[in-house]
Amino acid sequence: MESLELAAITEHNTNARVLSLTSLSLNNFRNYHSARIEINAAPVVLTGRNGAGKTNILEAISLLTPGRGIRRAKLSDIDSQSASGLPWVVAANLYGMQGEVKIGTGRDSQTPDDGTDKRMVKIDGKVIRGQSELARHFAIIWLTPQMEQLFQESASAGRKFIDRLVYSFDPEHASRINEYEYAMRERNRILQSNRADAYWLDALEQTMAETGAAIAQARLHTVEHINHTILRSPLSFPKADIGIAGMVEDLLAKGTAAVAVEEEFKHRLRNARSLDAASGRTLGGVHRSEMNVIHIKKQMPAHLCSTGEQKALLLSIVLAQARAGAQWHRVVPVILLDEVVAHLDATRRLELFEEICQIGAQTWMTGTDSTLFTGLEKKAQYYQVDGGSIIPT
Ligand SMILES: Nc1ncnc2c1ncn2[C@@H]1O[C@H](COP(=O)(O)OP(=O)(O)OP(=O)(O)O)[C@@H](O)[C@H]1O
Ligand SMILES: [Mg+2]
């Protein structure tokens, strides 16, 4: 792991790659029949009445990365209801981690309508298998009103949030998680069957141990950088301290060498076979880790903080993530802030605008009223969203 002190020297490094969309088109996507916009790297402000389609645009962008997007929607729910079953498609031209690229994604119309919908992904016109490849090109971080429940929700919500933070730092994280989960499902399946094959189980546990140690390491690494950035931030937003606790993370945090952690995890998996077989799932591993966030000044766990404090803590984490990305990984992710600005007082709004401009991130922000974005007039591109069209203003 690189030393934070050393890395901090490059704090204002200017050669970070700034990710940005240059065009976005939506087809049969929720309330959009067909819409296309061209944008530059500056912040984008989307205004419009309730139900106009602002969040839908952010959702479309979020589907350019692995996973189910900001709404975690069922693929078929995204199909425009007025397009009588035609699959949705999102296409974008963007500056990605590896330069200019064209990304297309949508519901795969080849999939039988039996609830096993698949997402089709194309990169530069070529259909690719799976979605992990997207993480090698594009990184986004987002904050939505639904995420305000994050600290109240199950452990899996917090873990997914951390994993999303890691994606933009470590493009291999998504494929490692896939590999880990695949091996785990196979292991569960074999343990459930009566024909447990010890060699095959050994091999699967080896994969779980290797990928698991790497997953835990990447989470700790990301969290360390974000915490460090938050501590040094001059912003007035409350400072958060993020922790990630789990069997493998705890071993690494104690200073155990990665190879030894792998061995230990493998050993524990092997010993847990009969217990796991009995319970029908894998009881211990990086799929069970939990996020703990503390409001530093109050020394209060986030789930006990007020709604307003929780919102501010999340925003402070997301901004630190963007800044840390630029600093240590030389990638400035695209930021999506849905309805975030409305909750901030005027001073904090200006602080937010200044911060995103300084980071240089293409930040997409929504709000019902353009007055919420006073102070950004000369720096942002404004669009009015209404009834399925997106009009520059
Ligand atoms: N599959 C679909 N087909 C057609 N319309 C849909 C579909 N899914 C959602 N919608 C509609 O899209 C509209 C816009 O939703 P969206 O959440 O983007 O609005 P918004 O501008 O963010 O509003 P708010 O300010 O209330 O957050 C809603 O009226 C919703 O009913
Ligand atoms: Mg909305």
Tab-separated table of C-alpha atoms and ligand atoms in Angstrom:
chain	number	residue	atom	x	y	z
A	1	MET	CA	0.000	0.000	0.000
A	2	GLU	CA	1.457	3.375	-0.922
A	3	SER	CA	2.121	5.706	1.959
A	4	LEU	CA	-0.460	8.442	2.372
A	5	GLU	CA	2.207	10.984	3.287
A	6	LEU	CA	4.092	10.298	0.113
A	7	ALA	CA	0.995	10.306	-2.039
A	8	ALA	CA	-0.197	13.570	-0.497
A	9	ILE	CA	2.679	15.337	-2.205
A	10	THR	CA	0.854	14.866	-5.481
A	11	GLU	CA	-2.299	16.359	-4.011
A	12	HIS	CA	-2.822	18.915	-6.708
A	13	ASN	CA	-1.688	16.717	-9.508
A	14	THR	CA	-2.923	18.121	-12.748
A	15	ASN	CA	-2.702	15.003	-14.850
A	16	ALA	CA	-5.751	13.292	-13.395
A	17	ARG	CA	-8.025	11.938	-16.091
A	18	VAL	CA	-11.328	13.750	-15.919
A	19	LEU	CA	-14.170	11.459	-16.976
A	20	SER	CA	-17.090	13.047	-18.778
A	21	LEU	CA	-19.952	12.303	-21.112
A	22	THR	CA	-19.979	14.138	-24.407
A	23	SER	CA	-23.331	12.809	-25.535
A	24	LEU	CA	-26.178	10.867	-24.040
A	25	SER	CA	-29.156	9.334	-25.786
A	26	LEU	CA	-32.120	7.502	-24.351
A	27	ASN	CA	-34.568	5.305	-26.232
A	28	ASN	CA	-37.740	3.840	-24.769
A	29	PHE	CA	-36.259	4.704	-21.406
A	30	ARG	CA	-39.017	5.298	-18.834
A	31	ASN	CA	-40.764	8.555	-19.837
A	32	TYR	CA	-38.369	9.143	-22.771
A	33	HIS	CA	-39.321	7.882	-26.187
A	34	SER	CA	-36.200	9.210	-27.807
A	35	ALA	CA	-33.942	11.981	-26.496
A	36	ARG	CA	-30.370	13.025	-27.083
A	37	ILE	CA	-28.118	15.723	-25.643
A	38	GLU	CA	-24.571	16.807	-26.234
A	39	ILE	CA	-22.624	18.161	-23.311
A	40	ASN	CA	-19.166	19.362	-22.397
A	41	ALA	CA	-17.136	18.519	-19.307
A	42	ALA	CA	-18.697	21.264	-17.139
A	43	PRO	CA	-21.325	20.577	-14.448
A	44	VAL	CA	-24.808	19.837	-15.791
A	45	VAL	CA	-27.924	21.244	-14.130
A	46	LEU	CA	-31.255	19.520	-14.845
A	47	THR	CA	-34.364	21.377	-13.752
A	48	GLY	CA	-38.031	20.596	-14.161
A	49	ARG	CA	-41.233	19.965	-12.260
A	50	ASN	CA	-41.826	16.806	-10.217
A	51	GLY	CA	-42.162	13.800	-12.476
A	52	ALA	CA	-40.521	15.572	-15.435
A	53	GLY	CA	-37.804	12.950	-15.848
A	54	LYS	CA	-34.745	14.391	-14.111
A	55	THR	CA	-33.935	11.338	-12.010
A	56	ASN	CA	-34.548	9.137	-15.056
A	57	ILE	CA	-31.625	10.854	-16.800
A	58	LEU	CA	-29.327	10.199	-13.847
A	59	GLU	CA	-30.518	6.608	-13.756
A	60	ALA	CA	-29.655	6.222	-17.443
A	61	ILE	CA	-26.125	7.506	-16.796
A	62	SER	CA	-25.736	5.228	-13.778
A	63	LEU	CA	-26.410	2.222	-16.023
A	64	LEU	CA	-23.172	2.944	-17.874
A	65	THR	CA	-21.390	1.272	-14.929
A	66	PRO	CA	-21.758	-2.301	-13.598
A	67	GLY	CA	-24.818	-3.070	-11.522
A	68	ARG	CA	-28.432	-2.071	-11.446
A	69	GLY	CA	-28.123	1.695	-11.406
A	70	ILE	CA	-29.289	4.298	-8.920
A	71	ARG	CA	-32.764	2.823	-8.558
A	72	ARG	CA	-31.686	-0.824	-8.512
A	73	ALA	CA	-34.576	-1.285	-10.905
A	74	LYS	CA	-35.799	-4.427	-12.615
A	75	LEU	CA	-34.684	-4.180	-16.240
A	76	SER	CA	-38.186	-4.555	-17.616
A	77	ASP	CA	-39.502	-1.766	-15.346
A	78	ILE	CA	-37.274	0.655	-17.223
A	79	ASP	CA	-38.897	-0.044	-20.598
A	80	SER	CA	-41.098	2.870	-21.522
A	81	GLN	CA	-44.660	1.861	-20.799
A	82	SER	CA	-45.823	3.599	-23.926
A	83	ALA	CA	-43.398	1.757	-26.218
A	84	SER	CA	-45.332	-1.511	-25.986
A	85	GLY	CA	-42.566	-3.815	-24.840
A	86	LEU	CA	-39.674	-2.381	-26.873
A	87	PRO	CA	-36.467	-2.701	-24.840
A	88	TRP	CA	-34.816	0.424	-23.444
A	89	VAL	CA	-31.431	1.571	-24.719
A	90	VAL	CA	-28.960	4.105	-23.332
A	91	ALA	CA	-25.993	5.155	-25.454
A	92	ALA	CA	-23.214	7.562	-24.639
A	93	ASN	CA	-19.996	8.911	-25.999
A	94	LEU	CA	-17.554	9.638	-23.254
A	95	TYR	CA	-14.025	10.350	-22.165
A	96	GLY	CA	-13.231	7.294	-20.091
A	97	MET	CA	-10.269	5.874	-18.230
A	98	GLN	CA	-8.822	4.584	-21.494
A	99	GLY	CA	-9.728	7.550	-23.658
A	100	GLU	CA	-12.722	8.174	-25.877
A	101	VAL	CA	-15.244	5.375	-25.928
A	102	LYS	CA	-18.787	4.645	-26.975
A	103	ILE	CA	-20.901	2.718	-24.482
A	104	GLY	CA	-24.312	1.297	-25.203
A	105	THR	CA	-26.504	-0.680	-22.859
A	106	GLY	CA	-30.099	-1.826	-22.645
A	107	ARG	CA	-32.421	-4.663	-21.886
A	108	ASP	CA	-31.473	-7.618	-24.029
A	109	SER	CA	-34.485	-8.265	-26.230
A	110	GLN	CA	-33.292	-11.843	-26.861
A	111	THR	CA	-33.994	-12.846	-23.287
A	112	PRO	CA	-37.151	-14.884	-22.762
A	113	ASP	CA	-39.765	-13.124	-20.712
A	114	ASP	CA	-39.375	-15.450	-17.720
A	115	GLY	CA	-38.041	-12.927	-15.239
A	116	THR	CA	-34.407	-13.572	-16.131
A	117	ASP	CA	-33.884	-10.364	-18.072
A	118	LYS	CA	-30.338	-9.668	-19.141
A	119	ARG	CA	-28.561	-6.397	-19.729
A	120	MET	CA	-26.826	-6.039	-23.060
A	121	VAL	CA	-23.559	-4.073	-23.010
A	122	LYS	CA	-21.699	-2.764	-26.041
A	123	ILE	CA	-18.336	-1.054	-25.957
A	124	ASP	CA	-17.320	0.674	-29.167
A	125	GLY	CA	-20.021	-1.242	-30.967
A	126	LYS	CA	-18.868	-4.655	-29.762
A	127	VAL	CA	-21.135	-6.740	-27.556
A	128	ILE	CA	-19.277	-7.792	-24.418
A	129	ARG	CA	-20.039	-10.501	-21.888
A	130	GLY	CA	-20.969	-9.320	-18.422
A	131	GLN	CA	-20.723	-5.795	-17.129
A	132	SER	CA	-17.377	-5.704	-15.313
A	133	GLU	CA	-15.654	-4.368	-18.413
A	134	LEU	CA	-17.633	-1.146	-17.978
A	135	ALA	CA	-15.670	-0.429	-14.796
A	136	ARG	CA	-12.455	-0.368	-16.825
A	137	HIS	CA	-13.781	2.568	-18.822
A	138	PHE	CA	-16.065	4.603	-16.662
A	139	ALA	CA	-16.578	5.521	-13.023
A	140	ILE	CA	-19.447	7.345	-11.421
A	141	ILE	CA	-20.317	8.187	-7.874
A	142	TRP	CA	-23.819	9.180	-6.910
A	143	LEU	CA	-25.958	10.472	-4.136
A	144	THR	CA	-29.713	10.028	-4.291
A	145	PRO	CA	-32.579	10.611	-1.834
A	146	GLN	CA	-32.990	6.816	-1.432
A	147	MET	CA	-29.443	6.612	-0.109
A	148	GLU	CA	-30.470	8.667	2.885
A	149	GLN	CA	-31.734	5.358	4.261
A	150	LEU	CA	-28.261	3.880	3.962
A	151	PHE	CA	-27.304	4.114	7.619
A	152	GLN	CA	-30.646	2.632	8.662
A	153	GLU	CA	-30.552	-0.216	6.194
A	154	SER	CA	-29.122	-3.709	6.247
A	155	ALA	CA	-25.420	-4.464	6.251
A	156	SER	CA	-25.580	-5.291	2.556
A	157	ALA	CA	-26.556	-1.706	1.648
A	158	GLY	CA	-23.505	-0.300	3.413
A	159	ARG	CA	-21.255	-2.919	1.870
A	160	LYS	CA	-22.587	-2.169	-1.612
A	161	PHE	CA	-22.005	1.528	-1.001
A	162	ILE	CA	-18.364	0.847	-0.082
A	163	ASP	CA	-17.953	-1.411	-3.115
A	164	ARG	CA	-19.263	1.355	-5.374
A	165	LEU	CA	-16.691	3.694	-3.854
A	166	VAL	CA	-14.008	1.134	-4.655
A	167	TYR	CA	-15.083	0.698	-8.301
A	168	SER	CA	-13.810	4.086	-9.327
A	169	PHE	CA	-10.494	3.454	-7.573
A	170	ASP	CA	-9.967	-0.086	-8.688
A	171	PRO	CA	-11.497	-1.207	-11.991
A	172	GLU	CA	-10.805	-4.867	-11.167
A	173	HIS	CA	-12.974	-4.762	-8.056
A	174	ALA	CA	-16.208	-5.532	-9.918
A	175	SER	CA	-14.822	-8.604	-11.644
A	176	ARG	CA	-13.244	-9.862	-8.410
A	177	ILE	CA	-16.610	-9.615	-6.666
A	178	ASN	CA	-18.211	-11.520	-9.535
A	179	GLU	CA	-15.585	-14.220	-9.327
A	180	TYR	CA	-15.928	-14.462	-5.547
A	181	GLU	CA	-19.720	-14.676	-5.687
A	182	TYR	CA	-19.657	-17.210	-8.482
A	183	ALA	CA	-17.273	-19.458	-6.528
A	184	MET	CA	-19.384	-19.028	-3.398
A	185	ARG	CA	-22.598	-20.001	-5.188
A	186	GLU	CA	-20.882	-23.064	-6.649
A	187	ARG	CA	-19.558	-24.013	-3.219
A	188	ASN	CA	-23.013	-23.607	-1.666
A	189	ARG	CA	-24.511	-25.716	-4.421
A	190	ILE	CA	-21.978	-28.512	-3.966
A	191	LEU	CA	-22.348	-28.454	-0.187
A	192	GLN	CA	-26.091	-28.805	-0.644
A	193	SER	CA	-25.765	-31.746	-2.973
A	194	ASN	CA	-24.936	-35.144	-1.578
A	195	ARG	CA	-21.950	-35.546	-3.824
A	196	ALA	CA	-19.478	-33.118	-2.236
A	197	ASP	CA	-16.289	-33.304	-4.277
A	198	ALA	CA	-13.372	-32.350	-1.990
A	199	TYR	CA	-11.038	-31.349	-4.848
A	200	TRP	CA	-13.603	-29.106	-6.422
A	201	LEU	CA	-14.420	-27.560	-3.020
A	202	ASP	CA	-10.704	-26.923	-2.399
A	203	ALA	CA	-10.436	-25.151	-5.745
A	204	LEU	CA	-13.501	-23.001	-5.121
A	205	GLU	CA	-12.319	-22.072	-1.635
A	206	GLN	CA	-8.933	-21.180	-3.066
A	207	THR	CA	-10.658	-18.781	-5.484
A	208	MET	CA	-12.780	-17.337	-2.691
A	209	ALA	CA	-9.708	-16.852	-0.506
A	210	GLU	CA	-7.683	-15.151	-3.241
A	211	THR	CA	-10.423	-12.881	-4.510
A	212	GLY	CA	-11.770	-12.324	-0.986
A	213	ALA	CA	-8.421	-11.085	0.313
A	214	ALA	CA	-8.089	-8.754	-2.682
A	215	ILE	CA	-11.646	-7.451	-2.228
A	216	ALA	CA	-11.059	-6.742	1.469
A	217	GLN	CA	-7.714	-5.101	0.709
A	218	ALA	CA	-9.260	-2.824	-1.931
A	219	ARG	CA	-12.055	-1.802	0.435
A	220	LEU	CA	-9.620	-0.950	3.236
A	221	HIS	CA	-7.373	0.912	0.826
A	222	THR	CA	-10.238	3.010	-0.570
A	223	VAL	CA	-11.676	3.753	2.851
A	224	GLU	CA	-8.255	4.793	4.129
A	225	HIS	CA	-7.840	7.289	1.297
A	226	ILE	CA	-11.323	8.704	1.690
A	227	ASN	CA	-10.968	9.076	5.462
A	228	HIS	CA	-7.658	10.815	4.974
A	229	THR	CA	-9.183	13.195	2.433
A	230	ILE	CA	-12.148	13.986	4.682
A	231	LEU	CA	-9.856	14.805	7.604
A	232	ARG	CA	-7.946	17.308	5.499
A	233	SER	CA	-10.990	18.826	3.827
A	234	PRO	CA	-11.552	22.546	4.392
A	235	LEU	CA	-15.297	22.147	3.745
A	236	SER	CA	-17.766	22.897	6.517
A	237	PHE	CA	-19.657	19.634	5.967
A	238	PRO	CA	-19.500	17.296	8.982
A	239	LYS	CA	-16.594	14.912	8.829
A	240	ALA	CA	-17.223	11.200	8.661
A	241	ASP	CA	-14.962	8.355	9.642
A	242	ILE	CA	-15.721	5.253	7.589
A	243	GLY	CA	-14.939	1.799	8.843
A	244	ILE	CA	-15.399	-1.599	7.248
A	245	ALA	CA	-15.506	-4.614	9.509
A	246	GLY	CA	-15.519	-8.239	8.496
A	247	MET	CA	-13.642	-11.477	8.987
A	248	VAL	CA	-11.116	-10.824	6.235
A	249	GLU	CA	-10.897	-7.031	6.642
A	250	ASP	CA	-10.213	-7.475	10.375
A	251	LEU	CA	-7.299	-9.807	9.686
A	252	LEU	CA	-5.777	-7.371	7.202
A	253	ALA	CA	-6.349	-4.391	9.479
A	254	LYS	CA	-4.420	-6.210	12.224
A	255	GLY	CA	-1.434	-6.132	9.913
A	256	THR	CA	-1.501	-9.788	8.841
A	257	ALA	CA	0.246	-10.223	5.497
A	258	ALA	CA	-2.068	-10.701	2.509
A	259	VAL	CA	-0.772	-14.220	1.764
A	260	ALA	CA	-1.331	-15.286	5.362
A	261	VAL	CA	-4.830	-13.781	5.287
A	262	GLU	CA	-5.621	-15.801	2.182
A	263	GLU	CA	-4.428	-18.995	3.886
A	264	GLU	CA	-6.386	-18.228	7.045
A	265	PHE	CA	-9.594	-17.480	5.120
A	266	LYS	CA	-9.207	-20.702	3.114
A	267	HIS	CA	-8.641	-22.620	6.315
A	268	ARG	CA	-11.774	-21.146	7.890
A	269	LEU	CA	-13.857	-21.928	4.818
A	270	ARG	CA	-12.714	-25.528	4.870
A	271	ASN	CA	-13.522	-25.844	8.579
A	272	ALA	CA	-16.930	-24.306	8.049
A	273	ARG	CA	-18.067	-26.770	5.382
A	274	SER	CA	-20.468	-28.765	7.541
A	275	LEU	CA	-21.867	-25.651	9.240
A	276	ASP	CA	-22.325	-23.927	5.878
A	277	ALA	CA	-23.897	-27.063	4.410
A	278	ALA	CA	-26.364	-27.170	7.278
A	279	SER	CA	-27.330	-23.512	6.959
A	280	GLY	CA	-27.432	-23.537	3.161
A	281	ARG	CA	-25.111	-20.544	2.792
A	282	THR	CA	-21.575	-19.379	3.456
A	283	LEU	CA	-21.647	-17.900	6.942
A	284	GLY	CA	-18.331	-16.029	6.916
A	285	GLY	CA	-16.496	-13.996	4.287
A	286	VAL	CA	-16.256	-10.651	2.513
A	287	HIS	CA	-19.916	-10.951	1.462
A	288	ARG	CA	-20.852	-10.362	5.107
A	289	SER	CA	-18.697	-7.312	5.886
A	290	GLU	CA	-20.301	-4.229	7.390
A	291	MET	CA	-19.773	-0.512	7.025
A	292	ASN	CA	-19.601	1.654	10.134
A	293	VAL	CA	-19.651	5.419	9.793
A	294	ILE	CA	-18.983	7.788	12.687
A	295	HIS	CA	-19.766	11.515	12.830
A	296	ILE	CA	-16.319	12.515	14.050
A	297	LYS	CA	-17.133	15.744	15.855
A	298	LYS	CA	-20.044	14.242	17.752
A	299	GLN	CA	-18.416	10.821	18.088
A	300	MET	CA	-21.817	9.464	17.110
A	301	PRO	CA	-22.544	6.455	14.887
A	302	ALA	CA	-24.211	7.690	11.707
A	303	HIS	CA	-27.413	5.712	12.263
A	304	LEU	CA	-28.017	7.746	15.428
A	305	CYS	CA	-27.454	11.100	13.691
A	306	SER	CA	-30.304	13.337	12.530
A	307	THR	CA	-31.634	13.068	8.981
A	308	GLY	CA	-29.923	16.327	8.031
A	309	GLU	CA	-26.651	15.192	9.582
A	310	GLN	CA	-26.827	11.885	7.737
A	311	LYS	CA	-27.372	13.662	4.414
A	312	ALA	CA	-24.410	15.936	5.091
A	313	LEU	CA	-22.202	13.011	6.118
A	314	LEU	CA	-23.005	11.222	2.869
A	315	LEU	CA	-22.280	14.286	0.799
A	316	SER	CA	-18.997	14.763	2.592
A	317	ILE	CA	-18.061	11.128	1.814
A	318	VAL	CA	-19.036	11.447	-1.853
A	319	LEU	CA	-17.066	14.666	-2.332
A	320	ALA	CA	-14.049	13.197	-0.569
A	321	GLN	CA	-14.311	10.159	-2.813
A	322	ALA	CA	-14.142	12.339	-5.909
A	323	ARG	CA	-11.220	14.334	-4.545
A	324	ALA	CA	-9.369	11.225	-3.396
A	325	GLY	CA	-9.928	9.661	-6.818
A	326	ALA	CA	-8.277	12.610	-8.507
A	327	GLN	CA	-5.452	12.636	-6.015
A	328	TRP	CA	-4.444	9.017	-5.760
A	329	HIS	CA	-5.849	7.334	-8.784
A	330	ARG	CA	-5.664	10.159	-11.238
A	331	VAL	CA	-9.245	9.614	-12.221
A	332	VAL	CA	-11.966	12.173	-11.584
A	333	PRO	CA	-15.265	10.281	-11.683
A	334	VAL	CA	-18.541	11.693	-12.951
A	335	ILE	CA	-20.761	12.683	-10.002
A	336	LEU	CA	-24.559	12.383	-9.941
A	337	LEU	CA	-26.334	14.407	-7.249
A	338	ASP	CA	-30.068	13.845	-7.280
A	339	GLU	CA	-32.042	16.440	-5.304
A	340	VAL	CA	-29.037	17.097	-3.113
A	341	VAL	CA	-28.852	20.842	-3.572
A	342	ALA	CA	-32.381	21.540	-2.307
A	343	HIS	CA	-31.453	20.344	1.172
A	344	LEU	CA	-28.497	22.647	1.609
A	345	ASP	CA	-28.545	26.211	2.884
A	346	ALA	CA	-27.197	28.918	0.579
A	347	THR	CA	-23.701	28.923	2.086
A	348	ARG	CA	-23.277	25.172	1.806
A	349	ARG	CA	-24.653	25.228	-1.759
A	350	LEU	CA	-21.957	27.676	-2.781
A	351	GLU	CA	-19.385	25.572	-0.998
A	352	LEU	CA	-20.582	22.505	-2.891
A	353	PHE	CA	-20.424	24.317	-6.255
A	354	GLU	CA	-16.935	25.567	-5.527
A	355	GLU	CA	-15.779	22.117	-4.527
A	356	ILE	CA	-17.101	20.345	-7.631
A	357	CYS	CA	-15.597	23.026	-9.854
A	358	GLN	CA	-12.269	22.684	-8.072
A	359	ILE	CA	-12.315	18.899	-8.378
A	360	GLY	CA	-13.259	19.429	-12.007
A	361	ALA	CA	-15.839	16.646	-12.040
A	362	GLN	CA	-18.671	16.586	-14.559
A	363	THR	CA	-21.361	16.748	-11.902
A	364	TRP	CA	-24.995	16.212	-12.864
A	365	MET	CA	-27.366	17.918	-10.462
A	366	THR	CA	-31.145	17.963	-10.376
A	367	GLY	CA	-33.603	20.353	-8.787
A	368	THR	CA	-37.111	21.633	-9.388
A	369	ASP	CA	-36.001	25.240	-9.627
A	370	SER	CA	-33.033	26.854	-11.354
A	371	THR	CA	-32.681	29.409	-8.527
A	372	LEU	CA	-31.245	26.563	-6.444
A	373	PHE	CA	-28.197	26.767	-8.678
A	374	THR	CA	-27.516	30.476	-8.346
A	375	GLY	CA	-23.772	30.943	-8.460
A	376	LEU	CA	-23.189	28.322	-11.135
A	377	GLU	CA	-24.562	30.334	-14.078
A	378	LYS	CA	-21.214	30.895	-15.728
A	379	LYS	CA	-19.850	27.468	-14.928
A	380	ALA	CA	-22.597	24.980	-15.726
A	381	GLN	CA	-24.797	23.838	-18.609
A	382	TYR	CA	-28.503	24.109	-17.852
A	383	TYR	CA	-31.223	21.853	-19.216
A	384	GLN	CA	-34.958	22.065	-18.750
A	385	VAL	CA	-36.561	18.642	-18.554
A	386	ASP	CA	-40.198	18.166	-19.431
A	387	GLY	CA	-42.477	15.409	-20.701
A	388	GLY	CA	-39.742	13.351	-22.310
A	389	SER	CA	-37.609	16.135	-23.763
A	390	ILE	CA	-34.380	17.675	-22.556
A	391	ILE	CA	-33.964	21.267	-23.711
A	392	PRO	CA	-30.885	23.443	-23.227
A	393	THR	CA	-31.700	26.787	-21.597
B	1	LIG	N1	-41.305	2.513	-17.380
B	1	LIG	C1	-41.812	3.752	-17.446
B	1	LIG	N2	-42.466	4.153	-18.564
B	1	LIG	C2	-42.961	5.407	-18.662
B	1	LIG	N3	-42.845	6.315	-17.698
B	1	LIG	C3	-42.212	5.978	-16.565
B	1	LIG	C4	-41.652	4.683	-16.371
B	1	LIG	N4	-41.076	4.626	-15.168
B	1	LIG	C5	-41.268	5.836	-14.615
B	1	LIG	N5	-41.941	6.656	-15.433
B	1	LIG	C6	-42.329	8.066	-15.227
B	1	LIG	O1	-41.230	8.905	-15.362
B	1	LIG	C7	-41.601	10.143	-14.801
B	1	LIG	C8	-40.393	10.931	-14.412
B	1	LIG	O2	-39.745	10.350	-13.317
B	1	LIG	P1	-38.471	10.992	-12.582
B	1	LIG	O3	-38.301	10.232	-11.340
B	1	LIG	O4	-37.346	11.086	-13.498
B	1	LIG	O5	-39.007	12.484	-12.278
B	1	LIG	P2	-38.206	13.687	-11.617
B	1	LIG	O6	-38.118	14.770	-12.632
B	1	LIG	O7	-36.961	13.221	-11.016
B	1	LIG	O8	-39.261	14.139	-10.494
B	1	LIG	P3	-39.042	14.589	-8.966
B	1	LIG	O9	-38.757	16.041	-8.988
B	1	LIG	O10	-40.365	14.306	-8.366
B	1	LIG	O11	-37.965	13.768	-8.395
B	1	LIG	C9	-42.581	9.812	-13.691
B	1	LIG	O12	-43.765	10.520	-13.916
B	1	LIG	C10	-42.818	8.326	-13.827
B	1	LIG	O13	-44.173	7.994	-13.720
B	2	MG	MG	-36.329	12.940	-9.096
